[in-house]
């Protein structure tokens, strides 16, 4: 799993590449939380475009960051969901708390 | 009817989660599955193996066994461990139930397995182990 961070002012964009499972989730969680703290990021945009596998460990990662971000009144949104990742999001009911956008610019303007 | 089977044993290390799902996917490939069917099987296997690692062995190293059987267009996958076991299987299988919320588990693993496969059976005895049996019929011709 490779993580790329982009601080676009309004939000922290987290671009993930690879497989989000239990093995990778521990380090992903730590790296994102450290970045949120370092930048004092208020909002978070998850870019899943290059995530080719995700199971319930990924659900835990997304919900965990959501809980952190909403404490300070921020927002978490997602972009780049492939059909198979979307299926996992749907089963977990993640769209009740997190909105999905077609691209980065739409995600940014939603915040 | 075409039949085939395989058995895989490996230590409960998290590095083996991706190994396990790729092996089962490769075995299932002889059924000419669709991309979606293969993704479903991979996700379900990942859930069962991760459960054995996190809950069954609780981070200690034990053996996880995967047995796969092909009968015609039907794939049966059995994931078993000799770990801690489950006291109340009905409760464990409820969506959102997790015994480890502090590990950011969401309690959705069994629900994912149930949704992505055609059937799911969980057998478990405390201190003896857990055996998860999943079946999927492939639609491709
Ligand atoms: N192999 C196992 N050995 C012992 N307990 C298990 C095993 N598999 C599941 N369990 C128990 O069943 C519960 C529910 O499992 P499930 O996979 O649905 O959720 P989870 O693993 O807690 O969370 P998630 O899968 O969403 O990360 C677990 O919290 C655990 O208590
Ligand atoms: Mg689980």
PDB file of C-alpha atoms and ligand atoms in Angstrom:
ATOM      1  CA  UNK A   1       0.000   0.000   0.000  1.00  0.00           C
ATOM      2  CA  UNK A   2       1.375   3.387  -1.037  1.00  0.00           C
ATOM      3  CA  UNK A   3      -0.034   6.598   0.442  1.00  0.00           C
ATOM      4  CA  UNK A   4       0.240  10.038  -1.098  1.00  0.00           C
ATOM      5  CA  UNK A   5      -0.846  13.127   0.775  1.00  0.00           C
ATOM      6  CA  UNK A   6      -1.854  16.414  -0.779  1.00  0.00           C
ATOM      7  CA  UNK A   7      -2.701  19.379   1.407  1.00  0.00           C
ATOM      8  CA  UNK A   8      -5.018  21.495  -0.740  1.00  0.00           C
ATOM      9  CA  UNK A   9      -5.797  23.972   2.019  1.00  0.00           C
ATOM     10  CA  UNK A  10      -9.470  23.210   2.410  1.00  0.00           C
ATOM     11  CA  UNK A  11      -8.832  19.518   2.909  1.00  0.00           C
ATOM     12  CA  UNK A  12      -6.225  16.789   3.145  1.00  0.00           C
ATOM     13  CA  UNK A  13      -6.362  14.488   0.118  1.00  0.00           C
ATOM     14  CA  UNK A  14      -5.269  10.914   0.848  1.00  0.00           C
ATOM     15  CA  UNK A  15      -4.496   8.954  -2.292  1.00  0.00           C
ATOM     16  CA  UNK A  16      -4.079   5.246  -1.639  1.00  0.00           C
ATOM     17  CA  UNK A  17      -2.585   2.718  -4.070  1.00  0.00           C
ATOM     18  CA  UNK A  18      -2.680  -1.021  -3.500  1.00  0.00           C
ATOM     19  CA  UNK A  19      -4.620  -3.353  -1.249  1.00  0.00           C
ATOM     20  CA  UNK A  20      -6.414  -2.180   1.879  1.00  0.00           C
ATOM     21  CA  UNK A  21      -6.684  -5.203   4.164  1.00  0.00           C
ATOM     22  CA  UNK A  22      -5.896  -5.978   7.812  1.00  0.00           C
ATOM     23  CA  UNK A  23      -2.181  -6.274   7.051  1.00  0.00           C
ATOM     24  CA  UNK A  24      -1.898  -2.841   5.428  1.00  0.00           C
ATOM     25  CA  UNK A  25      -4.557  -1.074   7.493  1.00  0.00           C
ATOM     26  CA  UNK A  26      -2.471  -0.704  10.661  1.00  0.00           C
ATOM     27  CA  UNK A  27       0.217   1.413   8.998  1.00  0.00           C
ATOM     28  CA  UNK A  28      -2.324   3.277   6.835  1.00  0.00           C
ATOM     29  CA  UNK A  29      -4.228   4.314   9.948  1.00  0.00           C
ATOM     30  CA  UNK A  30      -1.090   5.566  11.726  1.00  0.00           C
ATOM     31  CA  UNK A  31       0.202   7.501   8.704  1.00  0.00           C
ATOM     32  CA  UNK A  32      -3.126   9.226   8.042  1.00  0.00           C
ATOM     33  CA  UNK A  33      -3.650  10.135  11.695  1.00  0.00           C
ATOM     34  CA  UNK A  34      -0.121  11.555  11.930  1.00  0.00           C
ATOM     35  CA  UNK A  35      -0.718  13.655   8.818  1.00  0.00           C
ATOM     36  CA  UNK A  36      -4.070  14.934  10.095  1.00  0.00           C
ATOM     37  CA  UNK A  37      -2.370  16.033  13.316  1.00  0.00           C
ATOM     38  CA  UNK A  38       0.704  17.492  11.636  1.00  0.00           C
ATOM     39  CA  UNK A  39      -1.409  19.676   9.307  1.00  0.00           C
ATOM     40  CA  UNK A  40      -4.323  20.216  11.669  1.00  0.00           C
ATOM     41  CA  UNK A  41      -6.466  19.060   8.749  1.00  0.00           C
ATOM     42  CA  UNK A  42     -10.144  19.786   9.149  1.00  0.00           C
ATOM     43  CA  UNK A  43     -11.552  17.880   6.173  1.00  0.00           C
ATOM     44  CA  UNK A  44     -10.475  14.646   4.502  1.00  0.00           C
ATOM     45  CA  UNK A  45     -10.837  13.425   0.921  1.00  0.00           C
ATOM     46  CA  UNK A  46     -10.116   9.715   0.367  1.00  0.00           C
ATOM     47  CA  UNK A  47      -9.060   8.906  -3.195  1.00  0.00           C
ATOM     48  CA  UNK A  48      -9.696   5.187  -3.823  1.00  0.00           C
ATOM     49  CA  UNK A  49      -8.959   5.241  -7.577  1.00  0.00           C
ATOM     50  CA  UNK A  50      -5.851   3.073  -7.213  1.00  0.00           C
ATOM     51  CA  UNK A  51      -7.139   0.773  -4.473  1.00  0.00           C
ATOM     52  CA  UNK A  52      -7.606  -2.624  -6.093  1.00  0.00           C
ATOM     53  CA  UNK A  53      -8.750  -4.534  -3.013  1.00  0.00           C
ATOM     54  CA  UNK A  54     -10.611  -3.639   0.162  1.00  0.00           C
ATOM     55  CA  UNK A  55     -12.337  -5.747   2.817  1.00  0.00           C
ATOM     56  CA  UNK A  56     -13.900  -4.929   6.193  1.00  0.00           C
ATOM     57  CA  UNK A  57     -10.516  -3.751   7.509  1.00  0.00           C
ATOM     58  CA  UNK A  58     -10.892  -0.838   5.089  1.00  0.00           C
ATOM     59  CA  UNK A  59     -14.353  -0.122   6.479  1.00  0.00           C
ATOM     60  CA  UNK A  60     -12.711   0.187   9.896  1.00  0.00           C
ATOM     61  CA  UNK A  61     -10.084   2.594   8.533  1.00  0.00           C
ATOM     62  CA  UNK A  62     -12.697   4.847   6.906  1.00  0.00           C
ATOM     63  CA  UNK A  63     -15.057   4.887   9.923  1.00  0.00           C
ATOM     64  CA  UNK A  64     -12.154   5.470  12.307  1.00  0.00           C
ATOM     65  CA  UNK A  65     -10.958   8.557  10.391  1.00  0.00           C
ATOM     66  CA  UNK A  66     -14.572   9.760  10.035  1.00  0.00           C
ATOM     67  CA  UNK A  67     -15.014   9.651  13.827  1.00  0.00           C
ATOM     68  CA  UNK A  68     -11.803  11.615  14.276  1.00  0.00           C
ATOM     69  CA  UNK A  69     -12.647  14.292  11.678  1.00  0.00           C
ATOM     70  CA  UNK A  70     -16.240  14.927  12.822  1.00  0.00           C
ATOM     71  CA  UNK A  71     -15.036  15.657  16.373  1.00  0.00           C
ATOM     72  CA  UNK A  72     -13.864  19.028  15.090  1.00  0.00           C
ATOM     73  CA  UNK A  73     -16.816  19.573  12.772  1.00  0.00           C
ATOM     74  CA  UNK A  74     -15.006  18.442   9.638  1.00  0.00           C
ATOM     75  CA  UNK A  75     -16.150  16.386   6.680  1.00  0.00           C
ATOM     76  CA  UNK A  76     -14.955  13.146   5.052  1.00  0.00           C
ATOM     77  CA  UNK A  77     -15.727  12.446   1.383  1.00  0.00           C
ATOM     78  CA  UNK A  78     -14.563   9.809  -1.127  1.00  0.00           C
ATOM     79  CA  UNK A  79     -13.679   9.772  -4.814  1.00  0.00           C
ATOM     80  CA  UNK A  80     -12.537   7.113  -7.291  1.00  0.00           C
ATOM     81  CA  UNK A  81     -14.611   4.154  -6.106  1.00  0.00           C
ATOM     82  CA  UNK A  82     -14.481   1.171  -8.475  1.00  0.00           C
ATOM     83  CA  UNK A  83     -17.565  -1.093  -8.605  1.00  0.00           C
ATOM     84  CA  UNK A  84     -16.018  -3.715  -6.304  1.00  0.00           C
ATOM     85  CA  UNK A  85     -14.936  -1.198  -3.647  1.00  0.00           C
ATOM     86  CA  UNK A  86     -18.323   0.485  -3.922  1.00  0.00           C
ATOM     87  CA  UNK A  87     -19.994  -2.833  -3.142  1.00  0.00           C
ATOM     88  CA  UNK A  88     -18.108  -3.045   0.168  1.00  0.00           C
ATOM     89  CA  UNK A  89     -19.027   0.585   0.984  1.00  0.00           C
ATOM     90  CA  UNK A  90     -22.690  -0.182   0.272  1.00  0.00           C
ATOM     91  CA  UNK A  91     -22.848  -3.311   2.432  1.00  0.00           C
ATOM     92  CA  UNK A  92     -21.279  -1.416   5.313  1.00  0.00           C
ATOM     93  CA  UNK A  93     -23.742   1.461   4.957  1.00  0.00           C
ATOM     94  CA  UNK A  94     -20.843   3.901   4.613  1.00  0.00           C
ATOM     95  CA  UNK A  95     -22.789   6.166   2.236  1.00  0.00           C
ATOM     96  CA  UNK A  96     -25.033   7.135   5.176  1.00  0.00           C
ATOM     97  CA  UNK A  97     -22.119   9.053   6.672  1.00  0.00           C
ATOM     98  CA  UNK A  98     -19.758   9.672   3.752  1.00  0.00           C
ATOM     99  CA  UNK A  99     -20.617  11.223   0.372  1.00  0.00           C
ATOM    100  CA  UNK A 100     -19.067  10.053  -2.878  1.00  0.00           C
ATOM    101  CA  UNK A 101     -18.068  12.409  -5.726  1.00  0.00           C
ATOM    102  CA  UNK A 102     -17.095  11.825  -9.360  1.00  0.00           C
ATOM    103  CA  UNK A 103     -13.858  13.770  -9.158  1.00  0.00           C
ATOM    104  CA  UNK A 104     -11.620  15.862  -6.957  1.00  0.00           C
ATOM    105  CA  UNK A 105     -13.000  19.237  -8.005  1.00  0.00           C
ATOM    106  CA  UNK A 106     -16.570  18.191  -7.179  1.00  0.00           C
ATOM    107  CA  UNK A 107     -15.386  16.773  -3.857  1.00  0.00           C
ATOM    108  CA  UNK A 108     -13.580  20.027  -3.035  1.00  0.00           C
ATOM    109  CA  UNK A 109     -16.567  22.209  -3.860  1.00  0.00           C
ATOM    110  CA  UNK A 110     -18.797  20.031  -1.635  1.00  0.00           C
ATOM    111  CA  UNK A 111     -16.724  20.920   1.400  1.00  0.00           C
TER     112      UNK A 111
ATOM    113  CA  UNK B   1     -19.244 -33.633 -13.399  1.00  0.00           C
ATOM    114  CA  UNK B   2     -15.854 -31.964 -13.184  1.00  0.00           C
ATOM    115  CA  UNK B   3     -14.259 -32.202  -9.734  1.00  0.00           C
ATOM    116  CA  UNK B   4     -11.083 -30.839  -8.225  1.00  0.00           C
ATOM    117  CA  UNK B   5      -9.752 -29.983  -4.793  1.00  0.00           C
ATOM    118  CA  UNK B   6      -6.846 -28.432  -2.946  1.00  0.00           C
ATOM    119  CA  UNK B   7      -5.648 -27.849   0.593  1.00  0.00           C
ATOM    120  CA  UNK B   8      -3.450 -25.046   1.893  1.00  0.00           C
ATOM    121  CA  UNK B   9      -1.892 -24.607   5.336  1.00  0.00           C
ATOM    122  CA  UNK B  10      -0.070 -21.500   6.475  1.00  0.00           C
ATOM    123  CA  UNK B  11       0.833 -19.641   9.686  1.00  0.00           C
ATOM    124  CA  UNK B  12      -1.545 -16.933  10.891  1.00  0.00           C
ATOM    125  CA  UNK B  13       0.627 -13.986   9.830  1.00  0.00           C
ATOM    126  CA  UNK B  14      -1.096 -10.957   8.333  1.00  0.00           C
ATOM    127  CA  UNK B  15       1.284 -11.117   5.336  1.00  0.00           C
ATOM    128  CA  UNK B  16      -0.583 -14.301   4.364  1.00  0.00           C
ATOM    129  CA  UNK B  17      -3.959 -12.585   3.979  1.00  0.00           C
ATOM    130  CA  UNK B  18      -3.212 -11.490   0.416  1.00  0.00           C
ATOM    131  CA  UNK B  19      -1.405 -14.778  -0.283  1.00  0.00           C
ATOM    132  CA  UNK B  20      -4.474 -16.787   0.778  1.00  0.00           C
ATOM    133  CA  UNK B  21      -6.993 -14.840  -1.285  1.00  0.00           C
ATOM    134  CA  UNK B  22      -4.782 -14.906  -4.387  1.00  0.00           C
ATOM    135  CA  UNK B  23      -4.286 -18.692  -4.091  1.00  0.00           C
ATOM    136  CA  UNK B  24      -8.039 -19.334  -3.814  1.00  0.00           C
ATOM    137  CA  UNK B  25      -8.690 -16.961  -6.723  1.00  0.00           C
ATOM    138  CA  UNK B  26      -6.103 -18.798  -8.832  1.00  0.00           C
ATOM    139  CA  UNK B  27      -7.711 -22.148  -7.984  1.00  0.00           C
ATOM    140  CA  UNK B  28     -11.176 -20.792  -8.832  1.00  0.00           C
ATOM    141  CA  UNK B  29      -9.894 -19.449 -12.174  1.00  0.00           C
ATOM    142  CA  UNK B  30     -10.453 -22.886 -13.759  1.00  0.00           C
ATOM    143  CA  UNK B  31     -14.201 -22.176 -13.491  1.00  0.00           C
ATOM    144  CA  UNK B  32     -13.850 -19.164 -15.811  1.00  0.00           C
ATOM    145  CA  UNK B  33     -15.316 -16.753 -13.279  1.00  0.00           C
ATOM    146  CA  UNK B  34     -16.238 -13.180 -14.110  1.00  0.00           C
ATOM    147  CA  UNK B  35     -14.110 -10.379 -12.658  1.00  0.00           C
ATOM    148  CA  UNK B  36     -16.892  -9.671 -10.195  1.00  0.00           C
ATOM    149  CA  UNK B  37     -17.178 -13.303  -9.060  1.00  0.00           C
ATOM    150  CA  UNK B  38     -13.425 -13.488  -8.456  1.00  0.00           C
ATOM    151  CA  UNK B  39     -13.478 -10.221  -6.490  1.00  0.00           C
ATOM    152  CA  UNK B  40     -16.309 -11.602  -4.337  1.00  0.00           C
ATOM    153  CA  UNK B  41     -14.404 -14.799  -3.543  1.00  0.00           C
ATOM    154  CA  UNK B  42     -11.207 -12.894  -2.727  1.00  0.00           C
ATOM    155  CA  UNK B  43     -13.022 -10.574  -0.341  1.00  0.00           C
ATOM    156  CA  UNK B  44     -14.844 -13.418   1.444  1.00  0.00           C
ATOM    157  CA  UNK B  45     -11.614 -15.427   1.868  1.00  0.00           C
ATOM    158  CA  UNK B  46      -9.841 -12.346   3.172  1.00  0.00           C
ATOM    159  CA  UNK B  47     -12.560 -11.869   5.815  1.00  0.00           C
ATOM    160  CA  UNK B  48     -12.398 -15.459   7.060  1.00  0.00           C
ATOM    161  CA  UNK B  49      -8.579 -15.564   7.158  1.00  0.00           C
ATOM    162  CA  UNK B  50      -8.374 -12.168   8.880  1.00  0.00           C
ATOM    163  CA  UNK B  51     -10.850 -13.377  11.519  1.00  0.00           C
ATOM    164  CA  UNK B  52      -8.695 -16.434  12.255  1.00  0.00           C
ATOM    165  CA  UNK B  53      -5.635 -14.181  12.636  1.00  0.00           C
ATOM    166  CA  UNK B  54      -7.233 -11.449  14.756  1.00  0.00           C
ATOM    167  CA  UNK B  55      -9.873 -13.304  16.758  1.00  0.00           C
ATOM    168  CA  UNK B  56      -8.933 -16.987  16.523  1.00  0.00           C
ATOM    169  CA  UNK B  57      -5.253 -16.668  17.390  1.00  0.00           C
ATOM    170  CA  UNK B  58      -5.358 -13.105  18.748  1.00  0.00           C
ATOM    171  CA  UNK B  59      -1.988 -12.233  17.240  1.00  0.00           C
ATOM    172  CA  UNK B  60      -0.257 -15.472  18.362  1.00  0.00           C
ATOM    173  CA  UNK B  61       0.900 -17.708  15.533  1.00  0.00           C
ATOM    174  CA  UNK B  62      -1.218 -20.776  14.777  1.00  0.00           C
ATOM    175  CA  UNK B  63      -2.111 -22.732  11.667  1.00  0.00           C
ATOM    176  CA  UNK B  64      -4.861 -21.702   9.258  1.00  0.00           C
ATOM    177  CA  UNK B  65      -6.167 -24.305   6.831  1.00  0.00           C
ATOM    178  CA  UNK B  66      -8.022 -23.608   3.613  1.00  0.00           C
ATOM    179  CA  UNK B  67      -9.704 -26.433   1.745  1.00  0.00           C
ATOM    180  CA  UNK B  68     -11.301 -25.790  -1.639  1.00  0.00           C
ATOM    181  CA  UNK B  69     -13.469 -28.059  -3.692  1.00  0.00           C
ATOM    182  CA  UNK B  70     -14.855 -27.635  -7.179  1.00  0.00           C
ATOM    183  CA  UNK B  71     -17.916 -29.658  -8.178  1.00  0.00           C
ATOM    184  CA  UNK B  72     -19.192 -28.669 -11.575  1.00  0.00           C
ATOM    185  CA  UNK B  73     -19.664 -24.897 -11.375  1.00  0.00           C
ATOM    186  CA  UNK B  74     -19.736 -24.865  -7.567  1.00  0.00           C
ATOM    187  CA  UNK B  75     -16.808 -23.732  -5.424  1.00  0.00           C
ATOM    188  CA  UNK B  76     -16.704 -24.660  -1.729  1.00  0.00           C
ATOM    189  CA  UNK B  77     -14.130 -22.902   0.478  1.00  0.00           C
ATOM    190  CA  UNK B  78     -13.515 -24.014   4.066  1.00  0.00           C
ATOM    191  CA  UNK B  79     -11.332 -21.803   6.281  1.00  0.00           C
ATOM    192  CA  UNK B  80     -10.483 -23.272   9.663  1.00  0.00           C
ATOM    193  CA  UNK B  81      -8.346 -22.472  12.678  1.00  0.00           C
ATOM    194  CA  UNK B  82      -7.588 -24.114  16.030  1.00  0.00           C
ATOM    195  CA  UNK B  83      -7.941 -20.893  17.929  1.00  0.00           C
ATOM    196  CA  UNK B  84     -10.073 -19.394  20.630  1.00  0.00           C
ATOM    197  CA  UNK B  85     -13.460 -20.287  19.104  1.00  0.00           C
ATOM    198  CA  UNK B  86     -16.759 -18.435  19.328  1.00  0.00           C
ATOM    199  CA  UNK B  87     -19.071 -18.640  22.381  1.00  0.00           C
ATOM    200  CA  UNK B  88     -22.217 -17.306  20.723  1.00  0.00           C
ATOM    201  CA  UNK B  89     -22.190 -17.833  16.946  1.00  0.00           C
ATOM    202  CA  UNK B  90     -25.577 -16.211  16.358  1.00  0.00           C
ATOM    203  CA  UNK B  91     -24.447 -13.013  18.093  1.00  0.00           C
ATOM    204  CA  UNK B  92     -21.073 -13.049  16.303  1.00  0.00           C
ATOM    205  CA  UNK B  93     -22.791 -13.233  12.911  1.00  0.00           C
ATOM    206  CA  UNK B  94     -24.992 -10.211  13.510  1.00  0.00           C
ATOM    207  CA  UNK B  95     -24.067  -7.184  11.384  1.00  0.00           C
ATOM    208  CA  UNK B  96     -22.038  -4.617  13.374  1.00  0.00           C
ATOM    209  CA  UNK B  97     -21.249  -7.038  16.209  1.00  0.00           C
ATOM    210  CA  UNK B  98     -17.559  -7.054  17.054  1.00  0.00           C
ATOM    211  CA  UNK B  99     -15.743  -8.264  20.154  1.00  0.00           C
ATOM    212  CA  UNK B 100     -12.812  -5.952  19.292  1.00  0.00           C
ATOM    213  CA  UNK B 101     -14.094  -2.385  18.697  1.00  0.00           C
ATOM    214  CA  UNK B 102     -10.822  -1.029  20.116  1.00  0.00           C
ATOM    215  CA  UNK B 103      -9.039  -2.459  17.055  1.00  0.00           C
ATOM    216  CA  UNK B 104     -11.327  -0.447  14.741  1.00  0.00           C
ATOM    217  CA  UNK B 105     -13.147  -3.576  13.644  1.00  0.00           C
ATOM    218  CA  UNK B 106     -16.566  -2.798  12.239  1.00  0.00           C
ATOM    219  CA  UNK B 107     -18.312  -6.125  12.803  1.00  0.00           C
ATOM    220  CA  UNK B 108     -19.062  -6.506   9.098  1.00  0.00           C
ATOM    221  CA  UNK B 109     -16.878  -9.518   8.190  1.00  0.00           C
ATOM    222  CA  UNK B 110     -19.548 -12.225   8.383  1.00  0.00           C
ATOM    223  CA  UNK B 111     -22.035  -9.934   6.609  1.00  0.00           C
ATOM    224  CA  UNK B 112     -19.536  -9.452   3.768  1.00  0.00           C
ATOM    225  CA  UNK B 113     -18.984 -13.236   3.502  1.00  0.00           C
ATOM    226  CA  UNK B 114     -22.750 -13.829   3.483  1.00  0.00           C
ATOM    227  CA  UNK B 115     -23.354 -11.186   0.814  1.00  0.00           C
ATOM    228  CA  UNK B 116     -20.460 -12.101  -1.474  1.00  0.00           C
ATOM    229  CA  UNK B 117     -20.960 -15.873  -1.390  1.00  0.00           C
ATOM    230  CA  UNK B 118     -24.140 -17.921  -1.958  1.00  0.00           C
ATOM    231  CA  UNK B 119     -23.999 -19.554   1.451  1.00  0.00           C
ATOM    232  CA  UNK B 120     -22.076 -19.307   4.719  1.00  0.00           C
ATOM    233  CA  UNK B 121     -21.895 -21.797   7.572  1.00  0.00           C
ATOM    234  CA  UNK B 122     -19.998 -21.140  10.796  1.00  0.00           C
ATOM    235  CA  UNK B 123     -19.100 -23.939  13.192  1.00  0.00           C
ATOM    236  CA  UNK B 124     -17.112 -23.185  16.314  1.00  0.00           C
ATOM    237  CA  UNK B 125     -16.239 -24.591  19.720  1.00  0.00           C
ATOM    238  CA  UNK B 126     -14.609 -22.422  22.397  1.00  0.00           C
ATOM    239  CA  UNK B 127     -10.916 -23.324  22.844  1.00  0.00           C
ATOM    240  CA  UNK B 128     -11.086 -25.851  19.995  1.00  0.00           C
ATOM    241  CA  UNK B 129     -11.445 -23.668  16.933  1.00  0.00           C
ATOM    242  CA  UNK B 130     -13.601 -22.284  14.155  1.00  0.00           C
ATOM    243  CA  UNK B 131     -14.569 -23.597  10.753  1.00  0.00           C
ATOM    244  CA  UNK B 132     -16.178 -21.341   8.143  1.00  0.00           C
ATOM    245  CA  UNK B 133     -17.696 -22.973   5.049  1.00  0.00           C
ATOM    246  CA  UNK B 134     -18.629 -20.809   2.065  1.00  0.00           C
ATOM    247  CA  UNK B 135     -20.148 -21.882  -1.235  1.00  0.00           C
ATOM    248  CA  UNK B 136     -20.440 -20.001  -4.506  1.00  0.00           C
ATOM    249  CA  UNK B 137     -21.966 -21.189  -7.740  1.00  0.00           C
ATOM    250  CA  UNK B 138     -20.313 -19.601 -10.781  1.00  0.00           C
ATOM    251  CA  UNK B 139     -22.699 -18.354 -13.407  1.00  0.00           C
ATOM    252  CA  UNK B 140     -20.253 -18.237 -16.301  1.00  0.00           C
ATOM    253  CA  UNK B 141     -20.597 -20.974 -18.939  1.00  0.00           C
TER     254      UNK B 141
HETATM  255  N1  LIG C   1     -12.067 -17.396  13.610  1.00  0.00           N
HETATM  256  C1  LIG C   1     -12.629 -16.810  14.689  1.00  0.00           C
HETATM  257  N2  LIG C   1     -12.244 -17.168  15.950  1.00  0.00           N
HETATM  258  C2  LIG C   1     -12.781 -16.576  17.037  1.00  0.00           C
HETATM  259  N3  LIG C   1     -13.738 -15.607  16.988  1.00  0.00           N
HETATM  260  C3  LIG C   1     -14.174 -15.231  15.773  1.00  0.00           C
HETATM  261  C4  LIG C   1     -13.648 -15.787  14.563  1.00  0.00           C
HETATM  262  N4  LIG C   1     -14.282 -15.210  13.523  1.00  0.00           N
HETATM  263  C5  LIG C   1     -15.142 -14.321  14.042  1.00  0.00           C
HETATM  264  N5  LIG C   1     -15.084 -14.314  15.396  1.00  0.00           N
HETATM  265  C6  LIG C   1     -15.926 -13.500  16.302  1.00  0.00           C
HETATM  266  O1  LIG C   1     -17.040 -13.015  15.560  1.00  0.00           O
HETATM  267  C7  LIG C   1     -17.093 -11.589  15.613  1.00  0.00           C
HETATM  268  C8  LIG C   1     -17.682 -11.030  14.331  1.00  0.00           C
HETATM  269  O2  LIG C   1     -16.815 -11.291  13.228  1.00  0.00           O
HETATM  270  P1  LIG C   1     -16.868 -10.282  11.971  1.00  0.00           P
HETATM  271  O3  LIG C   1     -15.834 -10.697  11.005  1.00  0.00           O
HETATM  272  O4  LIG C   1     -18.265 -10.212  11.487  1.00  0.00           O
HETATM  273  O5  LIG C   1     -16.518  -8.878  12.622  1.00  0.00           O
HETATM  274  P2  LIG C   1     -15.099  -8.332  13.130  1.00  0.00           P
HETATM  275  O6  LIG C   1     -14.008  -9.227  12.668  1.00  0.00           O
HETATM  276  O7  LIG C   1     -15.191  -8.109  14.583  1.00  0.00           O
HETATM  277  O8  LIG C   1     -15.006  -6.929  12.390  1.00  0.00           O
HETATM  278  P3  LIG C   1     -14.618  -6.707  10.836  1.00  0.00           P
HETATM  279  O9  LIG C   1     -14.628  -8.054  10.152  1.00  0.00           O
HETATM  280  O10 LIG C   1     -15.688  -5.811  10.297  1.00  0.00           O
HETATM  281  O11 LIG C   1     -13.302  -6.064  10.845  1.00  0.00           O
HETATM  282  C9  LIG C   1     -15.693 -11.144  15.922  1.00  0.00           C
HETATM  283  O12 LIG C   1     -15.645  -9.871  16.549  1.00  0.00           O
HETATM  284  C10 LIG C   1     -15.208 -12.281  16.845  1.00  0.00           C
HETATM  285  O13 LIG C   1     -15.661 -12.056  18.174  1.00  0.00           O
HETATM  286 MG1  LIG C   2     -13.856  -9.840  10.694  1.00  0.00          MG
END
